[in-house]
Short mmCIF file of C-alpha atoms in Angstrom, two decimals:
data_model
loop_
_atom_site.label_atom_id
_atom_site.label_comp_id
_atom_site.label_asym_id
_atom_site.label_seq_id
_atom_site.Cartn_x
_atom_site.Cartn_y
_atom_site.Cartn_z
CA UNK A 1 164.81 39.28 -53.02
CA UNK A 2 166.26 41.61 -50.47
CA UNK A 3 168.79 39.83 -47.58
CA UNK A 4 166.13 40.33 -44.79
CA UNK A 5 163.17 39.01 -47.04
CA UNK A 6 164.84 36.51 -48.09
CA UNK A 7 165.79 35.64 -44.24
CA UNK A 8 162.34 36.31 -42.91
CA UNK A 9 161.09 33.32 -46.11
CA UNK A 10 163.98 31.32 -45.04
CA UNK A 11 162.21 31.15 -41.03
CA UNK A 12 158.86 30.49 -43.03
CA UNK A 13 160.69 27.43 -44.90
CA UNK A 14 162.22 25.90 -41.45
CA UNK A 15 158.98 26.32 -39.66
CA UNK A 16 156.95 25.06 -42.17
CA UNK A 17 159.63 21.84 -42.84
CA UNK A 18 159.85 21.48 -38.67
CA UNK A 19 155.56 21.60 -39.03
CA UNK A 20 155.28 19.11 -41.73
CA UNK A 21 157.80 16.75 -40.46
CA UNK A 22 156.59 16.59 -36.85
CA UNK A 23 153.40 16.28 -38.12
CA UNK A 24 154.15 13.11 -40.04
CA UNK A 25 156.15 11.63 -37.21
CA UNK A 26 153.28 11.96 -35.05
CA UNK A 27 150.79 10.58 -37.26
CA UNK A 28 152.89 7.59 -38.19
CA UNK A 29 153.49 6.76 -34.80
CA UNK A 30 149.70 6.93 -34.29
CA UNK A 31 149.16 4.69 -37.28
CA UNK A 32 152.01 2.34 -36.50
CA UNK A 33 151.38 2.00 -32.98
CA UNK A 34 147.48 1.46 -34.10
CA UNK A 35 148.85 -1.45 -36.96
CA UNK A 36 150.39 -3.01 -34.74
CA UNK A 37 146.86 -4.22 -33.61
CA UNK A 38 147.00 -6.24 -36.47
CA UNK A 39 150.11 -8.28 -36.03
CA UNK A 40 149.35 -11.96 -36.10
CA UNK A 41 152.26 -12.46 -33.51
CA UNK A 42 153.49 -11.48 -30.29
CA UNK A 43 156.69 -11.05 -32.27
CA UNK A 44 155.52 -8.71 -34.97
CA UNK A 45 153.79 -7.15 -32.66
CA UNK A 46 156.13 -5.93 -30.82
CA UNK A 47 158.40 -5.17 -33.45
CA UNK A 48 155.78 -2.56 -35.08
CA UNK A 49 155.65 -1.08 -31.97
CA UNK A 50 159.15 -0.48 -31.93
CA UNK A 51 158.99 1.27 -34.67
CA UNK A 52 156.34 3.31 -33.43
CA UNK A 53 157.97 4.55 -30.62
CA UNK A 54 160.92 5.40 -32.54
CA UNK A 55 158.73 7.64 -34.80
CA UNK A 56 157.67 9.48 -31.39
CA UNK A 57 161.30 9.81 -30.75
CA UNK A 58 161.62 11.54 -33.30
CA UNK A 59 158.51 13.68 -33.15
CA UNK A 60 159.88 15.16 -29.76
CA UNK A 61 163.21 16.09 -31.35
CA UNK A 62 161.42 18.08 -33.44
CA UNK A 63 158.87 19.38 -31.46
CA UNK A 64 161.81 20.64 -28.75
CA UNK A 65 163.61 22.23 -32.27
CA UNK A 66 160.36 24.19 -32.58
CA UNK A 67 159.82 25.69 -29.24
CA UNK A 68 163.77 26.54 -29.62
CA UNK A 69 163.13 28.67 -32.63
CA UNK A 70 160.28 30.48 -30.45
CA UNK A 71 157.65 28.44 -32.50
CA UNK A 72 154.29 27.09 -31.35
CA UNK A 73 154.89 23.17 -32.45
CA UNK A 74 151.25 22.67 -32.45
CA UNK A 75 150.93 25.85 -34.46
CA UNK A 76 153.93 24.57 -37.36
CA UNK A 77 152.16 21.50 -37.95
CA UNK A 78 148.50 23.20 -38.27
CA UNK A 79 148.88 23.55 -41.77
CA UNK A 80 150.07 20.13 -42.44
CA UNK A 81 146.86 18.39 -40.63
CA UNK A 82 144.76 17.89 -44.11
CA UNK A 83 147.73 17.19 -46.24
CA UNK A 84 148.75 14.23 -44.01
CA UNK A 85 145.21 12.99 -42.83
CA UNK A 86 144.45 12.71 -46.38
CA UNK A 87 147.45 10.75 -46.91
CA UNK A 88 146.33 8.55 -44.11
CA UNK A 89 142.62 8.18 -44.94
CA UNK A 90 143.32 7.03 -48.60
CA UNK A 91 146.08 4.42 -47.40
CA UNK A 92 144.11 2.49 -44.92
CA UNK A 93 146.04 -1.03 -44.26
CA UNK A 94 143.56 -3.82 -44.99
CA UNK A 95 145.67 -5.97 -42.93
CA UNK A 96 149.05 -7.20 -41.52
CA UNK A 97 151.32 -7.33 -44.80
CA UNK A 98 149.75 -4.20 -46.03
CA UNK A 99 150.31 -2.72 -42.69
CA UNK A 100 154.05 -3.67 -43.24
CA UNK A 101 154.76 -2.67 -46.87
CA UNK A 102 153.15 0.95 -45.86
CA UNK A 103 155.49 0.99 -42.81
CA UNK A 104 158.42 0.14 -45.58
CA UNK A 105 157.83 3.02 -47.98
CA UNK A 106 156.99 5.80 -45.21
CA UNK A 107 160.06 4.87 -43.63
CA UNK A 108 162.24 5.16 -46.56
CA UNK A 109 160.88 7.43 -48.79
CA UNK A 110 160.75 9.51 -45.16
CA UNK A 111 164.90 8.86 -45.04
CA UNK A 112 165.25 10.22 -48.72
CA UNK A 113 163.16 13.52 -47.95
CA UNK A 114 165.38 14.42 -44.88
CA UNK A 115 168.48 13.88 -46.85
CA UNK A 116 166.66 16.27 -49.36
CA UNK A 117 165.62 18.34 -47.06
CA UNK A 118 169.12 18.66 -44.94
CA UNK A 119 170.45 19.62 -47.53
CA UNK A 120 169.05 23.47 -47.08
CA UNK A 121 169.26 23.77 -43.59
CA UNK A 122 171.26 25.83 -41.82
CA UNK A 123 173.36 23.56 -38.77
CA UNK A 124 171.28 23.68 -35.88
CA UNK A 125 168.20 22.84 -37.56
CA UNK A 126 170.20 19.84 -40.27
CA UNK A 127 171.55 18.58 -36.54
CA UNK A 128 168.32 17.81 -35.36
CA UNK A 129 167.24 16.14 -38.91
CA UNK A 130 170.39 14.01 -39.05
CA UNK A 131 169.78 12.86 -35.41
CA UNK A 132 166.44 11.54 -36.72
CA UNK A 133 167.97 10.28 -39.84
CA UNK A 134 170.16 8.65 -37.75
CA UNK A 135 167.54 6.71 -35.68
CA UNK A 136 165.95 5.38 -38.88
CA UNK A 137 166.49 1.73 -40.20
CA UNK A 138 164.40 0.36 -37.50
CA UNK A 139 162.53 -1.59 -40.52
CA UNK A 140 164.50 -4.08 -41.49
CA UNK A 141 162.46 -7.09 -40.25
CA UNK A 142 159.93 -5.46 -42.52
CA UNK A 143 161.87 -6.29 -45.44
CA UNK A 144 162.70 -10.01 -44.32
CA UNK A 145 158.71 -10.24 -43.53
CA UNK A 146 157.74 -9.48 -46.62
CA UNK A 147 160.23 -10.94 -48.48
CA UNK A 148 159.15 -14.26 -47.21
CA UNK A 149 155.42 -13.63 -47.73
CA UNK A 150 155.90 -13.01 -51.24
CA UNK A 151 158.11 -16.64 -51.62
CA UNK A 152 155.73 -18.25 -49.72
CA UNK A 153 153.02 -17.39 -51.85
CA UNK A 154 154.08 -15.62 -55.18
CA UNK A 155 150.16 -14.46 -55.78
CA UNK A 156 150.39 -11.56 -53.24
CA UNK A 157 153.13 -9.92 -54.83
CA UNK A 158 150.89 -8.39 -57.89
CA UNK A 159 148.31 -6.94 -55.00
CA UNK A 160 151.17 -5.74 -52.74
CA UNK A 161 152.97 -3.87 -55.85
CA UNK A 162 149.42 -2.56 -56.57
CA UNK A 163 149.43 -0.92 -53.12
CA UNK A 164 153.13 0.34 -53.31
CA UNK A 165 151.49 2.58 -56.13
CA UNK A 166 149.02 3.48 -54.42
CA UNK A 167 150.86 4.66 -51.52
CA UNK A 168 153.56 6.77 -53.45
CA UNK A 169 150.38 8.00 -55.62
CA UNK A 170 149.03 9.39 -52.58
CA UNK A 171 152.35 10.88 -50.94
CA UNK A 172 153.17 12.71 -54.71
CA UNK A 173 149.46 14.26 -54.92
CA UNK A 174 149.97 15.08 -51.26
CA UNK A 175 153.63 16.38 -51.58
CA UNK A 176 152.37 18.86 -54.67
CA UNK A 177 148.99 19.91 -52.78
CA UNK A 178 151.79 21.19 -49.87
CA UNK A 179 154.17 23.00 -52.56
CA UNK A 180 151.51 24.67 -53.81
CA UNK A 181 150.18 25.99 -50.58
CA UNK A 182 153.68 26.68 -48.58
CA UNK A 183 155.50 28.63 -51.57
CA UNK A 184 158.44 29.12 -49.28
CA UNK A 185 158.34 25.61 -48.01
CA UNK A 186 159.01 24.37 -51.39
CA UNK A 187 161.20 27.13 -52.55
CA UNK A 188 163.24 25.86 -49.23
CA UNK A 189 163.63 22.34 -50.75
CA UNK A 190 164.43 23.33 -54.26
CA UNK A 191 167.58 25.49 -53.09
CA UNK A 192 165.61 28.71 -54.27
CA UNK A 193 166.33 30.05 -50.73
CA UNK A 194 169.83 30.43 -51.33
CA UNK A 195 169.85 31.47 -54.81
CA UNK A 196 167.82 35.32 -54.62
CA UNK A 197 167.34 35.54 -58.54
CA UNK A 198 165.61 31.97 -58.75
CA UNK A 199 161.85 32.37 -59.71
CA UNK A 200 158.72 30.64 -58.41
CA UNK A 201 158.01 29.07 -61.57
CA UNK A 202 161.49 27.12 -61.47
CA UNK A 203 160.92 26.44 -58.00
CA UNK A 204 158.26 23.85 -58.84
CA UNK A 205 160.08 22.88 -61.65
CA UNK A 206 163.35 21.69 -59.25
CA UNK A 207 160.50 20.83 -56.62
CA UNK A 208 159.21 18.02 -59.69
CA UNK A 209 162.86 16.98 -59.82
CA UNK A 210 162.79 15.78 -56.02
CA UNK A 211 159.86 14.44 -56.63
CA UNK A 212 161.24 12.30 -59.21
CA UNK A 213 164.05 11.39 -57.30
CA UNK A 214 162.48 9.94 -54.72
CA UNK A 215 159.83 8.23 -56.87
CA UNK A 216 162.98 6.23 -59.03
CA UNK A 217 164.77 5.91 -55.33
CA UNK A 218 161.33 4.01 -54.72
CA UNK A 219 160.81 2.02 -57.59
CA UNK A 220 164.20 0.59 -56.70
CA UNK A 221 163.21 -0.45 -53.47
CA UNK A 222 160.13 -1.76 -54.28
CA UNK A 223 161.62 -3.96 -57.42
CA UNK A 224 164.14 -5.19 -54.64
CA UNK A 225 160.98 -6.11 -52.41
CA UNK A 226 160.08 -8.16 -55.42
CA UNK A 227 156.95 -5.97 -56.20
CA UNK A 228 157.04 -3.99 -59.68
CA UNK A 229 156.31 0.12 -58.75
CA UNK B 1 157.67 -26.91 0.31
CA UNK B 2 161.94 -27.44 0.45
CA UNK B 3 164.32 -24.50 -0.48
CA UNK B 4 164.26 -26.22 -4.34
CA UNK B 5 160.94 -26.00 -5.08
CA UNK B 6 160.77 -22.82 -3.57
CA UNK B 7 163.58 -21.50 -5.85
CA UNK B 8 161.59 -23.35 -9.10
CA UNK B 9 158.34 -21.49 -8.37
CA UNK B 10 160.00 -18.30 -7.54
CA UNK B 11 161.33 -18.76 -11.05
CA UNK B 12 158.32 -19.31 -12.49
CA UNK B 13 155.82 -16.71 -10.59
CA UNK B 14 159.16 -14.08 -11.42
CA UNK B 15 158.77 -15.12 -15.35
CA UNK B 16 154.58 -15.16 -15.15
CA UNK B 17 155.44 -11.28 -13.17
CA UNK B 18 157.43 -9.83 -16.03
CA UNK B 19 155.18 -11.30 -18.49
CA UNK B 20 152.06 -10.23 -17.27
CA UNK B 21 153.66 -6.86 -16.93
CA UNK B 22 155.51 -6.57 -20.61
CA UNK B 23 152.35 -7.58 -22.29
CA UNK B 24 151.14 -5.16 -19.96
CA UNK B 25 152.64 -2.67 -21.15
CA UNK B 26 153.03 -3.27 -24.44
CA UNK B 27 149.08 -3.11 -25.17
CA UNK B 28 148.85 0.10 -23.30
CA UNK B 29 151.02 1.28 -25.52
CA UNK B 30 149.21 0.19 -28.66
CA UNK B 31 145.43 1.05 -26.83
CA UNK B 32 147.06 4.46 -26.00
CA UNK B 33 148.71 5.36 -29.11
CA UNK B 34 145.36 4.35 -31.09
CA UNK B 35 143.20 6.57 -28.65
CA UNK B 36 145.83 9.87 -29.22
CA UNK B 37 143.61 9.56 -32.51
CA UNK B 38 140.55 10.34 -30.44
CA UNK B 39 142.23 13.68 -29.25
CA UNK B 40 140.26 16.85 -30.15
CA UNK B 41 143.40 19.00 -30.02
CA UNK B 42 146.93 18.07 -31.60
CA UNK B 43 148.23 19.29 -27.50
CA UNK B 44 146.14 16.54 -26.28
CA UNK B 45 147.17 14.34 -29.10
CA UNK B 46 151.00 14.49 -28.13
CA UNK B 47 150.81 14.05 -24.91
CA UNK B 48 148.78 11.01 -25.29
CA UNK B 49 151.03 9.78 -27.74
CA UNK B 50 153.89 10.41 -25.09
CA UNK B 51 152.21 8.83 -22.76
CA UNK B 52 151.80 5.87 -25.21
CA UNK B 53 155.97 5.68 -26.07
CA UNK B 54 156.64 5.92 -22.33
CA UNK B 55 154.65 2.37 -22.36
CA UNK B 56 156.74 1.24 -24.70
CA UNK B 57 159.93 2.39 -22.80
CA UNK B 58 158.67 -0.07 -20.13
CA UNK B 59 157.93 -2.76 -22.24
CA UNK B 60 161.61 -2.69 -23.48
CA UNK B 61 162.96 -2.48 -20.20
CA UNK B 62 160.95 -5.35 -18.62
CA UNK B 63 161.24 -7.50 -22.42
CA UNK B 64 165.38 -7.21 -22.06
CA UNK B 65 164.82 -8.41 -18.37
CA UNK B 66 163.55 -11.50 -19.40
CA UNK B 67 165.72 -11.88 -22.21
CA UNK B 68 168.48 -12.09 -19.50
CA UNK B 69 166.89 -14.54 -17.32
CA UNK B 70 166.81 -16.39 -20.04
CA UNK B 71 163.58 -16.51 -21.01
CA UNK B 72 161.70 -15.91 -24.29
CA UNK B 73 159.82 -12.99 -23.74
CA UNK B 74 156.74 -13.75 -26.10
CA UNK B 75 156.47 -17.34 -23.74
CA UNK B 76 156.34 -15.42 -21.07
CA UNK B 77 153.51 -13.45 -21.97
CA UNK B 78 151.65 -15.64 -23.62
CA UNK B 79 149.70 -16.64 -20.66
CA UNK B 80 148.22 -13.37 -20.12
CA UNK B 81 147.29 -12.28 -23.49
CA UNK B 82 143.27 -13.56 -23.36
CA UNK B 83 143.38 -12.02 -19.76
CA UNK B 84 144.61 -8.58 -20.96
CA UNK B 85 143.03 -8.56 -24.20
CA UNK B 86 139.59 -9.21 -22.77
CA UNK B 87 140.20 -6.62 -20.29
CA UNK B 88 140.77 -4.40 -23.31
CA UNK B 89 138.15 -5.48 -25.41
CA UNK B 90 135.19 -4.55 -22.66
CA UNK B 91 136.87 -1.53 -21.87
CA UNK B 92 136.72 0.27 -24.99
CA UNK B 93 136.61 3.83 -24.71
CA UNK B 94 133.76 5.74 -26.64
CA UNK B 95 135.37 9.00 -27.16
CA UNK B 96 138.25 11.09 -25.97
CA UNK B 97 136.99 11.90 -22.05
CA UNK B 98 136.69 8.07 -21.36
CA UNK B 99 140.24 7.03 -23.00
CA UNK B 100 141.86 10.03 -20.35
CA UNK B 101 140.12 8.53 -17.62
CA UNK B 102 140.60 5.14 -18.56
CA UNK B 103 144.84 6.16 -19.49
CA UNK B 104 144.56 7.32 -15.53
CA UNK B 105 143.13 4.57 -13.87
CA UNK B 106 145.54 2.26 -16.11
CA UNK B 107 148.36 4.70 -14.99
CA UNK B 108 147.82 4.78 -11.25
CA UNK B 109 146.60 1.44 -10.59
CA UNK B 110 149.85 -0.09 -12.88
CA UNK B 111 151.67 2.02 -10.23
CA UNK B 112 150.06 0.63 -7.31
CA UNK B 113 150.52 -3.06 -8.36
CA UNK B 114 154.32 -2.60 -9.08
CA UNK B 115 154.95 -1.04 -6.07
CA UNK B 116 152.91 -4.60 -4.48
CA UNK B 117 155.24 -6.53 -6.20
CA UNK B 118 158.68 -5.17 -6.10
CA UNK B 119 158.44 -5.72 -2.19
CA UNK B 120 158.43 -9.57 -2.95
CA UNK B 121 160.95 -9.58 -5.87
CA UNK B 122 165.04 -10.77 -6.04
CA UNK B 123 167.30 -7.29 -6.53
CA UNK B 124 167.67 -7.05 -10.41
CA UNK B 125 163.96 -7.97 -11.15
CA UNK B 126 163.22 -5.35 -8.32
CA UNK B 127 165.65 -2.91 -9.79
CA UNK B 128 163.84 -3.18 -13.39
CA UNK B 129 160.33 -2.73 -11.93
CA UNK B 130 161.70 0.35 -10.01
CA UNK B 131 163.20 2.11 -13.00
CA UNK B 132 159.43 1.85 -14.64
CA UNK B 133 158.30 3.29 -11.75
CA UNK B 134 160.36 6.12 -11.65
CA UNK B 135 159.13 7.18 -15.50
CA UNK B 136 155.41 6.49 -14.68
CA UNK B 137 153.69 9.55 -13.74
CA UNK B 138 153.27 11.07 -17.18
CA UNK B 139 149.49 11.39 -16.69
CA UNK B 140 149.19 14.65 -14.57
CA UNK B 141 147.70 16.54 -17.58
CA UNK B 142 144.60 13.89 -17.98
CA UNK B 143 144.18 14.71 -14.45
CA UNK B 144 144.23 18.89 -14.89
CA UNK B 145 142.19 17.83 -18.40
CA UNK B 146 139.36 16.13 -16.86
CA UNK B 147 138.59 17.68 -13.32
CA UNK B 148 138.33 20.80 -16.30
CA UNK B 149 135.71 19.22 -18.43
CA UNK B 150 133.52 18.08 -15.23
CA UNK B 151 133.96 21.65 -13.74
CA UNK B 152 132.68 22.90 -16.98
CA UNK B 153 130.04 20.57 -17.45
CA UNK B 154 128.97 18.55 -14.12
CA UNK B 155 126.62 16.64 -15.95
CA UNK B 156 129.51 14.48 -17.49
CA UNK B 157 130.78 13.38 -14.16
CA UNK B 158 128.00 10.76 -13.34
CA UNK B 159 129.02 8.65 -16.69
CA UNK B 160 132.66 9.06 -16.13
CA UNK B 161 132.23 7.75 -12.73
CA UNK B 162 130.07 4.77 -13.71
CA UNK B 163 132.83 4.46 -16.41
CA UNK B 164 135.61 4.29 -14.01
CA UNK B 165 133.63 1.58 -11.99
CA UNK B 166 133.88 -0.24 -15.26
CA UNK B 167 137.39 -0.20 -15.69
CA UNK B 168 138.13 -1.18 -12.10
CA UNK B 169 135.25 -3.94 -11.85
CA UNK B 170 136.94 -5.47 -15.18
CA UNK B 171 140.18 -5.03 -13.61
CA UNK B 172 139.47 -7.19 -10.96
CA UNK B 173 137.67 -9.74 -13.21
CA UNK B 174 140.71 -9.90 -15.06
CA UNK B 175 142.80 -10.19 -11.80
CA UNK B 176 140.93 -13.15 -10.68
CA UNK B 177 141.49 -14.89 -13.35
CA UNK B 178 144.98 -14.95 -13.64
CA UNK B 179 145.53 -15.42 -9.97
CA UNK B 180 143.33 -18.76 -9.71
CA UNK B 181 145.35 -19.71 -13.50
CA UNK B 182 149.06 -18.93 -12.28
CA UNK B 183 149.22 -20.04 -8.36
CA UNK B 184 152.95 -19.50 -8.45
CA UNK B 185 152.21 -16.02 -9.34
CA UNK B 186 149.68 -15.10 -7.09
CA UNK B 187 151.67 -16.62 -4.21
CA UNK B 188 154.35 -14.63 -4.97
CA UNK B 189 151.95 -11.24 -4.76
CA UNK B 190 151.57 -12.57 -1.35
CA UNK B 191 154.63 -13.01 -0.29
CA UNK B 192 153.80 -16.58 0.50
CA UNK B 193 156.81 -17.92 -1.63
CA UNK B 194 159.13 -16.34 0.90
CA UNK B 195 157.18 -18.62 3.79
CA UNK B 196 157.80 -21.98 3.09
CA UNK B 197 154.52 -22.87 5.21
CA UNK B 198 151.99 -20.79 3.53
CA UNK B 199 149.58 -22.98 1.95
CA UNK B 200 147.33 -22.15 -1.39
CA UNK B 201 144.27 -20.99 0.49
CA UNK B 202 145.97 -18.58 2.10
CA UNK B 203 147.80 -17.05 -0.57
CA UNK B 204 144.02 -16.76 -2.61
CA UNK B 205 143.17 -14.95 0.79
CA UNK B 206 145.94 -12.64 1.25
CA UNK B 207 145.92 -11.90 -2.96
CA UNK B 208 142.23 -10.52 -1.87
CA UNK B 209 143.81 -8.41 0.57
CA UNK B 210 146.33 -6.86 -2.20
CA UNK B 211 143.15 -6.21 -4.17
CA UNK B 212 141.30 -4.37 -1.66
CA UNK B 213 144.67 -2.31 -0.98
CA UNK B 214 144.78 -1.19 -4.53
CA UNK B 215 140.55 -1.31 -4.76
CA UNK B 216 140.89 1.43 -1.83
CA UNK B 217 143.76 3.61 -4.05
CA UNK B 218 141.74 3.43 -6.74
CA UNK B 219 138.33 5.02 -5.44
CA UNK B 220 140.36 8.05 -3.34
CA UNK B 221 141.76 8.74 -6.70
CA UNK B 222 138.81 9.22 -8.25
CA UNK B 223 137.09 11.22 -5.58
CA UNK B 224 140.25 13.62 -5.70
CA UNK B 225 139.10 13.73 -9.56
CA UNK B 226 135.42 14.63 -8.56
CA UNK B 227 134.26 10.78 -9.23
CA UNK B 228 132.55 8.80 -7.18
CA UNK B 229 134.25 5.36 -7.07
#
């Protein structure tokens, strides 16, 4: 790759990472905010809510990183609407504690792709994904929540671990339906961008890799949720 | 009624005034956020969903206020949750139009009914209502958004209108209620609890008075939309 192609792949890569992840931020707000309907206390209630918001936080960072780089948000996260409805309309909560462990693994497995994706990203752009980074963590009574559940009634943990799988099932066939459409996206999170003489077919290779990071950085979590991945 | 039972019900119509208003707030957040998923546009979607996290904004504030009086703030809105949740439950939008309208009248009304009640309220409590205030107003696109769609098609506005006589007519249902349930309250939103004479009868009579004020907002606000109220 020539310097200015590989610069003008590089914008691509940002827009398209900007796109994707204000895209998710938005729609997990939406779904948060819409879970929290099913909170069986005032409490919970408005602790999913909190959460919520805090995912809008973070979808106006972005957003305002977007129209910065002379982007139409609205037009970076276009391409990202199936990918991530999809996600959405195959993990439907049934109810509260599914509504919770959901919340658990977006948030996380969210964290671990940003410190992927940093990783790539040239300062002003890695600024704006560590401030989000940053405001993460805001799940921690998840944890406690479900924790208990599962003591309280040891029966629930087989379904919940059931629909941990399902969840990160979904993400990974969503996560490779994106690298396959947004070459440069995934070349982006792969390092490829900064390496000229790296291939597409290695790409996906290293793109497998992160995928496979984040799925053992997952299993962890869920095995200390007491729920087998 | 002497100066300490005057102070004891100010406390209590003060704790009933922050409740009412957190949980409030805190389901417009979570009716909001659920109706950005109504949006035909991912513009329209955002700005509901700002809308929605500006809601939550006030919850916070008003929740931390009560957590400094003292109070626990999911006691304190306890009392209103059948109130507001019925409100919410025969007010359910049908499709994107009706939740703007609806996010308006919820906007502009909420508006009216703080600025009724800061008048009566000690100097912090005022000063938290205030600083809600000051972020409301995030609504002026629903307005530019609507008076479009009934300019385009004038049919529409005869439904939205009935609509918005729906949402004002449960209001007041709603209103009722909790005024004849929580006296301290509703003497306070008459600023009987500052005149030791006033007696219940009056305050009922006087709470009527605050409802035609903001009965009165209401309908100019929808005739500057193109509704008849």
């Amino acid at each position: 790759m020539t310097p200015s192609a590989t610069t003008a792949s590089y914008e691509i890569a940002v827009t398209d990472l900007l796109g994707l992840v204000a895209y998710g931020e938005l729609t997990a707000f939406e779904r948060l905010a819409s879970d929290a309907g099913l909170a069986p206390t005032l409490d919970g209630k408005a602790q999913v809510a909190g959460m919520a918001a805090a995912e809008f936080g973070h979808f106006r960072k972005v957003h305002n990183r977007l129209t910065e780089l002379g982007t139409e948000p609205t037009a970076a996260m276009q391409p990202f609407v199936a990918a991530v409805d999809a996600f959405h309309e195959h993990t439907k909560p049934s109810g509260w504690l599914e509504s919770l462990v959901k919340a658990y693994i977006g948030d996380t497995l969210t964290a671990d792709f940003y410190r992927e994706a940093a990783h790539f990203l040239d300062a002003d752009s890695r600024a704006v994904v560590e401030a989000v980074l940053e405001d993460m963590g805001h799940g921690t009574f998840v944890v406690e929540h479900v924790r208990a559940a599962i003591e309280n009634d040891p029966k629930i943990s087989g379904r919940l671990a059931l629909w941990g799988r399902r969840i990160m099932g979904e993400a990974l066939t969503q996560a490779q339906h994106i690298a396959t459409q947004r070459p440069a996206l995934a070349a982006l999170l792969t390092g490829a961008l900064t390496a000229p003489d790296a291939d597409g077919g290695d790409d996906l290779a290293r793109f497998g890799k992160m995928l496979t990071r984040l799925t053992e950085a997952h299993g962890a979590r869920m095995a200390s949720l007491g729920l087998s991945a």
